[in-house]
Amino acid sequence: MTSAPISNGTAIPLSEVPALPFPDFQEFIVEACGDDHRLVALFAGQDLEGFAVLASGAGPVLRVVRTTIPAAGFPSITPRCPEAHLFEREIAEQRGLKIFGHPWFKPVRYHRALGTPRDAWDRTAPIQPGVAPFYRVEGRQVHEVGVGPVHAGVIEPGHFRFQCSGETVFNLEIALGYQHRGIERTLAGGPHRSTLKHMETASGDTTIGHLWAHCLAMEGLLDLEVPLRANLIRAVALELERLANHTGDLGAIAGDVGFLPTMSYCGRLRGDWLNMTAALCGSRLGRDLLKPGGVRFDVDAARVEDLRGRLEATAADTLNAVDLIWHTPSVLARLEGTGRVIPAQAKNIGLVGPAGRACGLDRDVRRAHPFGPFQEAAIPGVNEDMGDVAARARVRAQEIQSSVEFLRWALDVLRALPPGPIEVQAPRALPPDHLALGMTEGWRGEVVHLAVTDGDGRFSRYKIVDPSFHNWTGLALALRGEEISDFPLCNKSFNLSYCGFDL
């Protein structure tokens, strides 16, 4: 046995996870990724115990292997498995390990290694984000444009370095790390009293996506069976989070090409979706709604009727506002063919979420690794294949419709359910020496939480993979050959998380 099976929302003893010699561990990843698998997570603990989790399109079961990473460093597999590129750089930065043969060996978040004086780049001076060599293009009329980290708008900080000839972008390199808060480091030794707060603020606009993934991992460790009523409320909140953000993104895309009707309508409608989440729990972002074992707030029949009425009114207005895009040729002319990522590139770098589905990658945790009510209510596949801004917008528009259909079903089921429990009591002690996996499909894509417990039942390592971790490279590729003035439009069409990447 070279790998162990693990399903979403379950845990397995570490003794059941095969410990491969490091060269075999690397070969397993390369061969699996060349054979219809993809890399969901690759990470290492402070003791240099490394884990890899892989998924395939063949079924809901994932594969996991572990190893001991050499303290002297290791050869890179990125040239043979490009989707490992950021994972390898992250391991190097967090554990102070050198990686040989990596095609672009740079820090990811610009911080010291955790719990070791080693440094992969032998840095002794204070470390500042974005201070490192950038890729340069030389030649006549080639010039460099730097944007950020402080931007002309209320957005998160990040630095974008363009190599251009005239208006045409040859290369874009993105430097993040300005939002690094040390969340993964803080989680070690937990769960703590502040753990749930860290989870729901890992990426602030994905509160439900991250918190539900954490709950799935915890419920797998504690072998909890969550009541149906609680799972339905969770799913309603998750789809409302998707609707609010997709509506806001489509409005922002319209605004970036000067199409004010859709921008204005969607700006107002995003607030209506957020207000429906507030009706569930008092917070427009869904804060404090979920907890391991269930939810904190129930919905009575009157609240369900209220939400059902708001759903129909807001859905009709949203679909009308978005429909204006598809009937306005001047808008389509700006979206079609702009910021294209070809499917082969998307597969190589491991794109997920709407950005991946816009390139024809059928990756949706609700369908591939279903959890909660998504095990009963099938979510239709949404795929485009052009990989441009228009495709990313169309995927969002179609997902708005499928989320509305799901909410109609979920609210009708809630209305028919008799009153019942919304949580089960969660024991305080976690099982020792286990690995647990929780995955959700957040509005940006695949959210992955992996919890490893030590001999005392505390987190020895807690790994979070936000979809933005995979997708920032996609934005850089989308800009190649584009006009630099289209950067805001391409950026909006991805709308990635800075803090979700920086963690």
Coordinates of C-alpha atoms in Angstrom, one line a residue:
M1 CA 0.0 0.0 0.0
T2 CA 1.6 3.3 -1.1
S3 CA -1.1 5.6 0.1
A4 CA -4.1 5.7 2.5
P5 CA -7.7 6.6 1.5
I6 CA -9.3 9.5 3.3
S7 CA -12.7 11.0 2.7
N8 CA -13.9 14.6 3.3
G9 CA -15.0 15.1 6.9
T10 CA -13.2 12.0 8.2
A11 CA -10.1 11.3 10.2
I12 CA -7.6 8.4 10.2
P13 CA -4.9 7.3 12.6
L14 CA -1.4 8.4 11.5
S15 CA -0.3 4.8 11.8
E16 CA -2.5 4.0 8.8
V17 CA -0.8 6.7 6.6
P18 CA 2.1 5.0 4.8
A19 CA 5.4 6.7 5.6
L20 CA 7.4 6.6 2.4
P21 CA 11.1 7.2 1.9
F22 CA 11.5 10.8 0.7
P23 CA 12.5 9.9 -2.9
D24 CA 9.5 7.5 -3.1
F25 CA 7.2 10.2 -1.7
Q26 CA 8.2 12.6 -4.4
E27 CA 7.9 10.0 -7.1
F28 CA 4.4 9.1 -5.9
I29 CA 3.3 12.7 -6.2
V30 CA 4.8 13.1 -9.7
E31 CA 3.3 9.9 -11.0
A32 CA -0.1 10.5 -9.5
C33 CA -0.3 14.0 -10.9
G34 CA 0.6 12.6 -14.3
D35 CA -2.2 10.1 -13.9
D36 CA -5.3 12.1 -13.5
H37 CA -4.7 13.1 -9.9
R38 CA -4.1 16.6 -8.6
L39 CA -2.3 18.0 -5.6
V40 CA -4.8 19.2 -3.0
A41 CA -2.1 19.9 -0.3
L42 CA 1.6 19.4 0.3
F43 CA 3.0 20.6 3.7
A44 CA 5.4 19.8 6.5
G45 CA 5.3 20.0 10.3
Q46 CA 8.0 21.4 12.6
D47 CA 9.5 18.0 12.9
L48 CA 9.8 17.9 9.1
E49 CA 7.1 15.2 8.8
G50 CA 5.7 15.9 5.3
F51 CA 2.2 15.1 4.0
A52 CA 0.7 15.1 0.5
V53 CA -3.0 14.8 -0.2
L54 CA -4.2 14.1 -3.7
A55 CA -7.6 13.9 -5.4
S56 CA -8.7 12.3 -8.7
G57 CA -11.8 12.7 -10.8
A58 CA -12.5 9.0 -10.3
G59 CA -14.4 9.3 -7.0
P60 CA -14.8 11.1 -3.7
V61 CA -12.0 9.3 -1.9
L62 CA -8.7 11.2 -1.7
R63 CA -5.2 9.7 -1.1
V64 CA -2.7 10.7 1.6
V65 CA 1.0 9.8 2.1
R66 CA 3.7 11.1 4.5
T67 CA 7.4 11.1 4.7
T68 CA 10.3 12.7 6.6
I69 CA 11.8 15.6 4.7
P70 CA 15.6 15.8 4.6
A71 CA 16.9 18.7 6.8
A72 CA 19.7 19.3 4.3
G73 CA 17.1 20.2 1.6
F74 CA 15.8 18.3 -1.4
P75 CA 15.5 18.4 -5.2
S76 CA 12.4 20.2 -6.5
I77 CA 9.7 18.3 -8.3
T78 CA 8.2 21.5 -9.7
P79 CA 9.8 21.0 -13.2
R80 CA 7.9 17.7 -13.5
C81 CA 4.8 18.7 -11.4
P82 CA 4.2 22.5 -11.8
E83 CA 1.2 22.5 -9.4
A84 CA 3.8 21.8 -6.6
H85 CA 5.6 25.1 -7.2
L86 CA 4.1 27.2 -4.4
F87 CA 3.8 24.3 -2.0
E88 CA 7.5 23.7 -2.3
R89 CA 8.4 27.4 -1.7
E90 CA 6.0 27.5 1.3
I91 CA 7.8 24.4 2.8
A92 CA 11.1 26.0 2.2
E93 CA 10.1 29.3 3.9
Q94 CA 8.2 27.7 6.9
R95 CA 10.9 25.1 7.6
G96 CA 14.1 26.8 6.5
L97 CA 14.9 24.2 3.9
K98 CA 16.8 24.7 0.6
I99 CA 15.1 23.3 -2.5
F100 CA 17.4 22.5 -5.4
G101 CA 16.4 23.0 -9.0
H102 CA 13.2 25.0 -8.3
P103 CA 12.6 27.2 -11.4
W104 CA 11.7 30.3 -9.3
F105 CA 12.9 29.8 -5.7
K106 CA 11.6 32.8 -3.8
P107 CA 9.8 33.4 -0.5
V108 CA 6.1 33.2 -0.4
R109 CA 5.1 35.4 2.5
Y110 CA 8.4 36.9 3.6
H111 CA 8.8 35.7 7.2
R112 CA 11.3 33.8 9.3
A113 CA 11.1 30.0 9.5
L114 CA 9.0 28.6 12.2
G115 CA 10.8 27.2 15.2
T116 CA 14.2 26.9 13.6
P117 CA 17.1 29.3 13.0
R118 CA 17.5 27.8 9.5
D119 CA 16.7 30.1 6.5
A120 CA 16.3 28.8 3.0
W121 CA 17.9 31.9 1.6
D122 CA 20.5 32.5 4.3
R123 CA 18.9 35.8 5.2
T124 CA 20.3 37.6 8.3
A125 CA 18.9 41.1 7.8
P126 CA 15.3 42.0 8.8
I127 CA 12.8 40.5 6.3
Q128 CA 10.4 42.8 4.5
P129 CA 7.6 41.7 2.1
G130 CA 8.4 42.2 -1.5
V131 CA 12.1 42.7 -1.0
A132 CA 13.6 40.1 -3.3
P133 CA 14.8 39.8 -7.0
F134 CA 12.0 40.1 -9.5
Y135 CA 11.9 38.6 -12.9
R136 CA 13.1 41.0 -15.5
V137 CA 12.8 41.2 -19.3
E138 CA 15.5 43.1 -21.1
G139 CA 15.3 44.8 -24.5
R140 CA 14.6 48.0 -26.3
Q141 CA 11.4 49.8 -25.2
V142 CA 10.9 47.3 -22.4
H143 CA 10.0 49.0 -19.2
E144 CA 8.9 48.1 -15.7
V145 CA 5.8 49.2 -13.9
G146 CA 5.3 48.6 -10.2
V147 CA 1.9 48.8 -8.6
G148 CA 1.2 48.6 -4.8
P149 CA 1.4 47.4 -2.1
V150 CA -0.7 50.5 -1.3
H151 CA -3.4 50.9 -3.9
A152 CA -5.8 53.6 -5.0
G153 CA -8.8 52.0 -3.3
V154 CA -9.8 50.2 -0.2
I155 CA -8.3 46.9 -0.9
E156 CA -5.7 44.6 0.7
P157 CA -2.0 45.2 0.1
G158 CA 0.0 43.4 -2.6
H159 CA 2.7 44.3 -5.0
F160 CA 2.4 43.8 -8.8
R161 CA 5.5 44.1 -11.0
F162 CA 4.9 44.3 -14.7
Q163 CA 7.4 43.9 -17.5
C164 CA 6.0 45.8 -20.5
S165 CA 6.7 46.9 -24.1
G166 CA 4.5 49.9 -24.7
E167 CA 1.1 48.9 -23.3
T168 CA 1.7 45.1 -23.7
V169 CA 2.5 43.0 -20.7
F170 CA 5.3 40.5 -21.1
N171 CA 5.3 39.3 -17.6
L172 CA 3.5 40.0 -14.3
E173 CA 5.0 38.9 -11.0
I174 CA 2.9 39.2 -7.8
A175 CA 4.5 39.6 -4.4
L176 CA 2.2 39.1 -1.3
G177 CA 2.9 38.6 2.4
Y178 CA 1.9 42.0 3.6
Q179 CA -1.1 40.4 5.4
H180 CA 0.8 37.6 7.0
R181 CA -0.7 37.1 10.5
G182 CA 0.9 33.8 11.5
I183 CA -2.5 32.0 11.7
E184 CA -1.1 28.5 11.0
R185 CA 1.6 29.0 13.6
T186 CA -0.9 30.2 16.1
L187 CA -3.1 27.1 15.6
A188 CA -0.4 24.7 16.6
G189 CA -1.0 23.4 20.1
G190 CA -4.8 24.0 19.7
P191 CA -7.6 24.0 19.5
H192 CA -7.6 27.2 21.6
R193 CA -10.4 29.4 22.7
S194 CA -9.6 31.7 19.8
T195 CA -9.4 28.9 17.2
L196 CA -12.9 29.5 15.8
K197 CA -12.2 33.2 15.4
H198 CA -9.0 32.5 13.5
M199 CA -11.0 30.1 11.2
E200 CA -13.8 32.6 10.3
T201 CA -11.3 35.4 9.7
A202 CA -8.7 33.4 7.7
S203 CA -10.3 35.0 4.7
G204 CA -12.9 37.4 5.9
D205 CA -15.3 37.2 3.0
T206 CA -15.2 33.4 3.2
T207 CA -16.3 33.0 6.8
I208 CA -18.7 30.1 6.2
G209 CA -16.4 28.3 3.7
H210 CA -13.5 28.2 6.1
L211 CA -15.4 27.7 9.2
W212 CA -17.4 24.7 7.8
A213 CA -14.2 23.1 6.5
H214 CA -12.7 23.4 10.0
C215 CA -15.9 21.9 11.5
L216 CA -15.7 19.0 9.1
A217 CA -12.2 18.3 10.2
M218 CA -13.1 18.5 13.9
E219 CA -16.3 16.4 13.4
G220 CA -14.1 13.8 11.7
L221 CA -11.7 13.7 14.6
L222 CA -14.6 13.5 17.1
D223 CA -16.8 11.2 15.0
L224 CA -19.8 13.5 15.4
E225 CA -23.0 13.1 13.4
V226 CA -24.3 16.7 12.8
P227 CA -28.1 17.0 12.8
L228 CA -29.8 17.4 9.4
R229 CA -31.3 20.8 10.5
A230 CA -27.9 22.2 11.3
N231 CA -26.4 21.0 8.1
L232 CA -29.2 22.6 6.1
I233 CA -28.6 26.0 7.9
R234 CA -24.9 25.7 7.2
A235 CA -25.6 25.1 3.5
V236 CA -28.0 28.0 3.2
A237 CA -25.3 30.2 4.7
L238 CA -22.7 28.9 2.3
E239 CA -24.8 29.5 -0.8
L240 CA -25.8 33.0 0.5
E241 CA -22.1 33.8 0.9
R242 CA -21.6 32.6 -2.8
L243 CA -24.5 34.7 -4.0
A244 CA -23.3 37.9 -2.3
N245 CA -19.8 37.6 -3.6
H246 CA -20.7 36.5 -7.1
T247 CA -23.2 39.3 -7.4
G248 CA -20.6 41.8 -6.1
D249 CA -18.0 40.5 -8.5
L250 CA -20.2 40.7 -11.6
G251 CA -21.0 44.3 -10.6
A252 CA -17.3 45.1 -10.2
I253 CA -16.5 43.6 -13.6
A254 CA -19.3 45.7 -15.2
G255 CA -17.9 48.7 -13.4
D256 CA -14.4 48.2 -14.8
V257 CA -15.7 48.4 -18.3
G258 CA -17.8 51.5 -17.5
F259 CA -21.2 49.7 -17.6
L260 CA -22.9 51.4 -14.8
P261 CA -26.4 49.8 -14.8
T262 CA -25.2 46.3 -13.8
M263 CA -22.6 47.8 -11.5
S264 CA -25.1 49.9 -9.6
Y265 CA -27.8 47.2 -9.4
C266 CA -25.3 44.5 -8.2
G267 CA -23.9 46.9 -5.6
R268 CA -27.3 47.1 -4.0
L269 CA -28.2 43.5 -4.5
R270 CA -25.0 42.2 -2.9
G271 CA -26.2 44.0 0.2
D272 CA -29.6 42.2 0.0
W273 CA -27.8 38.8 -0.1
L274 CA -25.7 39.8 2.9
N275 CA -28.8 40.9 4.8
M276 CA -30.3 37.5 4.3
T277 CA -27.2 36.0 6.1
A278 CA -27.7 38.6 8.8
A279 CA -31.2 37.2 9.2
L280 CA -29.7 33.8 10.0
C281 CA -27.3 34.9 12.7
G282 CA -27.1 38.6 13.1
S283 CA -23.9 39.0 11.1
R284 CA -23.9 39.9 7.4
L285 CA -20.6 37.8 7.1
G286 CA -22.0 34.8 9.0
R287 CA -19.8 35.3 12.0
D288 CA -20.5 33.0 15.0
L289 CA -23.0 30.9 13.1
L290 CA -21.1 27.6 12.9
K291 CA -19.4 25.5 15.6
P292 CA -18.1 21.9 15.6
G293 CA -21.2 19.7 16.1
G294 CA -23.8 22.1 14.6
V295 CA -24.8 25.7 14.5
R296 CA -25.5 28.3 17.2
F297 CA -28.8 29.7 15.7
D298 CA -32.0 28.0 14.6
V299 CA -34.5 29.3 12.1
D300 CA -38.2 29.1 12.9
A301 CA -41.0 28.8 10.4
A302 CA -41.5 32.6 10.2
R303 CA -37.8 33.1 9.4
V304 CA -37.9 30.5 6.7
E305 CA -40.9 32.1 5.1
D306 CA -39.2 35.5 5.3
L307 CA -36.0 34.1 3.6
R308 CA -38.0 32.3 1.0
G309 CA -39.7 35.6 0.0
R310 CA -36.5 37.6 -0.1
L311 CA -34.8 34.8 -2.1
E312 CA -37.4 35.1 -5.0
A313 CA -37.3 38.9 -5.1
T314 CA -33.5 39.2 -4.9
A315 CA -32.9 36.4 -7.3
A316 CA -35.2 37.9 -9.9
D317 CA -33.5 41.3 -9.6
T318 CA -30.0 39.8 -9.7
L319 CA -30.7 37.7 -12.8
N320 CA -32.1 40.8 -14.6
A321 CA -29.1 42.9 -13.6
V322 CA -26.6 40.3 -14.8
D323 CA -28.6 39.6 -18.0
L324 CA -27.9 43.2 -19.1
I325 CA -24.3 42.2 -19.6
W326 CA -25.1 39.4 -22.1
H327 CA -27.3 41.8 -24.2
T328 CA -24.8 44.6 -24.5
P329 CA -22.3 44.1 -27.3
S330 CA -19.9 46.8 -26.2
V331 CA -19.6 45.1 -22.8
L332 CA -19.1 41.6 -24.4
A333 CA -16.4 43.1 -26.7
R334 CA -14.4 44.1 -23.6
L335 CA -14.8 40.8 -21.8
E336 CA -14.4 38.2 -24.6
G337 CA -10.9 37.2 -25.3
T338 CA -9.5 39.3 -22.5
G339 CA -7.2 37.8 -19.8
R340 CA -7.3 34.3 -21.2
V341 CA -5.8 31.3 -19.3
I342 CA -5.7 28.3 -21.6
P343 CA -6.9 24.9 -20.2
A344 CA -3.5 23.3 -20.2
Q345 CA -2.0 26.1 -18.1
A346 CA -4.9 25.9 -15.7
K347 CA -4.4 22.2 -15.2
N348 CA -0.7 22.6 -14.8
I349 CA -0.9 25.2 -12.0
G350 CA -3.9 23.6 -10.3
L351 CA -6.6 26.3 -10.8
V352 CA -9.7 25.7 -8.7
G353 CA -13.1 27.3 -8.3
P354 CA -14.8 29.6 -10.9
A355 CA -11.4 30.4 -12.4
G356 CA -10.7 26.7 -13.0
R357 CA -14.2 26.0 -14.2
A358 CA -13.9 28.8 -16.7
C359 CA -11.0 26.8 -18.2
G360 CA -13.1 23.6 -18.4
L361 CA -11.8 22.1 -15.2
D362 CA -14.7 20.3 -13.5
R363 CA -13.5 20.9 -9.9
D364 CA -16.2 21.5 -7.4
V365 CA -16.0 20.0 -3.9
R366 CA -19.8 20.0 -3.6
R367 CA -19.9 17.5 -6.5
A368 CA -16.5 15.7 -6.2
H369 CA -16.3 15.3 -2.4
P370 CA -19.8 16.1 -1.2
F371 CA -20.5 17.1 2.3
G372 CA -23.6 18.0 4.3
P373 CA -26.8 18.4 2.2
F374 CA -24.7 18.3 -1.0
Q375 CA -24.7 14.5 -0.6
E376 CA -28.4 14.6 -1.3
A377 CA -28.9 17.6 -3.5
A378 CA -26.8 17.4 -6.6
I379 CA -25.2 20.7 -7.8
P380 CA -25.2 20.9 -11.6
G381 CA -21.8 21.2 -13.2
V382 CA -20.9 24.6 -14.6
N383 CA -18.1 24.8 -17.0
E384 CA -16.8 27.1 -19.7
D385 CA -13.7 26.5 -21.8
M386 CA -12.4 29.9 -23.1
G387 CA -10.7 30.8 -19.8
D388 CA -11.2 34.6 -20.4
V389 CA -12.9 37.3 -18.4
A390 CA -16.2 36.5 -20.1
A391 CA -15.9 32.8 -19.2
R392 CA -15.2 33.7 -15.5
A393 CA -18.2 36.0 -15.5
R394 CA -20.5 33.4 -17.2
V395 CA -19.5 30.8 -14.6
R396 CA -20.5 33.1 -11.8
A397 CA -23.8 34.0 -13.5
Q398 CA -24.6 30.3 -13.9
E399 CA -23.6 29.5 -10.3
I400 CA -25.9 32.2 -9.1
Q401 CA -28.8 30.4 -10.8
S402 CA -27.7 27.0 -9.3
S403 CA -27.3 28.5 -5.9
V404 CA -30.8 30.0 -6.0
E405 CA -32.2 26.6 -7.1
F406 CA -30.4 24.9 -4.2
L407 CA -31.7 27.5 -1.7
R408 CA -35.3 26.9 -2.9
W409 CA -34.8 23.2 -2.1
A410 CA -33.0 23.7 1.2
L411 CA -35.5 26.2 2.5
D412 CA -38.4 24.0 1.5
V413 CA -36.9 21.1 3.3
L414 CA -36.3 23.3 6.4
R415 CA -39.9 24.4 6.3
A416 CA -41.1 20.8 6.3
L417 CA -38.8 19.6 9.0
P418 CA -40.2 19.3 12.5
P419 CA -38.3 21.3 15.2
G420 CA -35.2 19.4 16.3
P421 CA -31.7 19.7 17.6
I422 CA -29.2 22.0 15.8
E423 CA -26.1 20.7 17.5
V424 CA -24.6 17.7 19.2
Q425 CA -22.2 18.1 22.1
A426 CA -18.6 18.0 21.0
P427 CA -16.1 16.3 23.4
R428 CA -13.2 18.5 24.5
A429 CA -10.5 15.9 23.9
L430 CA -9.3 15.1 20.4
P431 CA -7.9 11.6 19.6
P432 CA -4.1 11.5 19.6
D433 CA -2.0 10.9 16.5
H434 CA -4.7 11.4 13.9
L435 CA -5.0 13.2 10.5
A436 CA -8.4 14.8 9.7
L437 CA -9.6 16.4 6.4
G438 CA -12.3 19.0 5.9
M439 CA -13.1 20.5 2.5
T440 CA -15.8 22.9 1.2
E441 CA -16.5 24.7 -2.0
G442 CA -16.2 28.3 -1.0
W443 CA -17.3 31.0 -3.5
R444 CA -13.7 31.3 -4.7
G445 CA -13.2 27.6 -4.9
E446 CA -11.8 24.7 -2.9
V447 CA -11.2 25.4 0.8
V448 CA -9.0 22.7 2.5
H449 CA -8.3 22.2 6.2
L450 CA -6.0 19.5 7.5
A451 CA -5.6 18.8 11.2
V452 CA -2.8 16.6 12.5
T453 CA -2.9 15.8 16.3
D454 CA 0.0 14.8 18.5
G455 CA 0.2 12.2 21.2
D456 CA -1.7 14.5 23.6
G457 CA -4.5 15.2 21.2
R458 CA -3.4 18.7 20.4
F459 CA -2.8 20.2 16.9
S460 CA 0.8 19.4 16.0
R461 CA 0.1 21.0 12.6
Y462 CA -2.9 22.7 11.1
K463 CA -2.8 23.3 7.4
I464 CA -5.2 25.7 5.5
V465 CA -5.3 25.9 1.7
D466 CA -7.4 28.8 0.5
P467 CA -8.3 28.7 -3.2
S468 CA -6.4 31.9 -3.7
F469 CA -3.2 30.0 -3.0
H470 CA -3.7 28.1 -6.3
N471 CA -5.2 30.9 -8.3
W472 CA -2.8 33.9 -7.9
T473 CA -0.5 32.3 -10.5
G474 CA -3.5 32.2 -12.9
L475 CA -3.9 35.9 -12.7
A476 CA -0.3 36.4 -13.6
L477 CA -0.7 34.1 -16.6
A478 CA -3.9 35.9 -17.7
L479 CA -2.0 39.2 -18.1
R480 CA 0.6 37.9 -20.6
G481 CA 0.2 39.6 -23.9
E482 CA -2.6 41.8 -22.5
E483 CA -2.8 45.6 -22.3
I484 CA -1.6 46.8 -18.9
S485 CA -4.8 48.9 -18.7
D486 CA -6.8 45.6 -18.6
F487 CA -5.1 44.6 -15.3
P488 CA -8.0 45.9 -13.1
L489 CA -10.5 44.0 -15.2
C490 CA -8.6 40.8 -15.1
N491 CA -7.9 41.2 -11.4
K492 CA -11.7 41.7 -10.7
S493 CA -12.5 38.6 -12.7
F494 CA -10.4 36.5 -10.4
N495 CA -11.0 38.6 -7.2
L496 CA -8.5 36.7 -5.1
S497 CA -7.9 36.9 -1.3
Y498 CA -4.7 38.5 -0.1
C499 CA -5.1 37.5 3.6
G500 CA -6.4 34.0 2.6
F501 CA -3.1 33.5 0.8
D502 CA -0.9 35.1 3.5
L503 CA -2.4 33.3 6.5

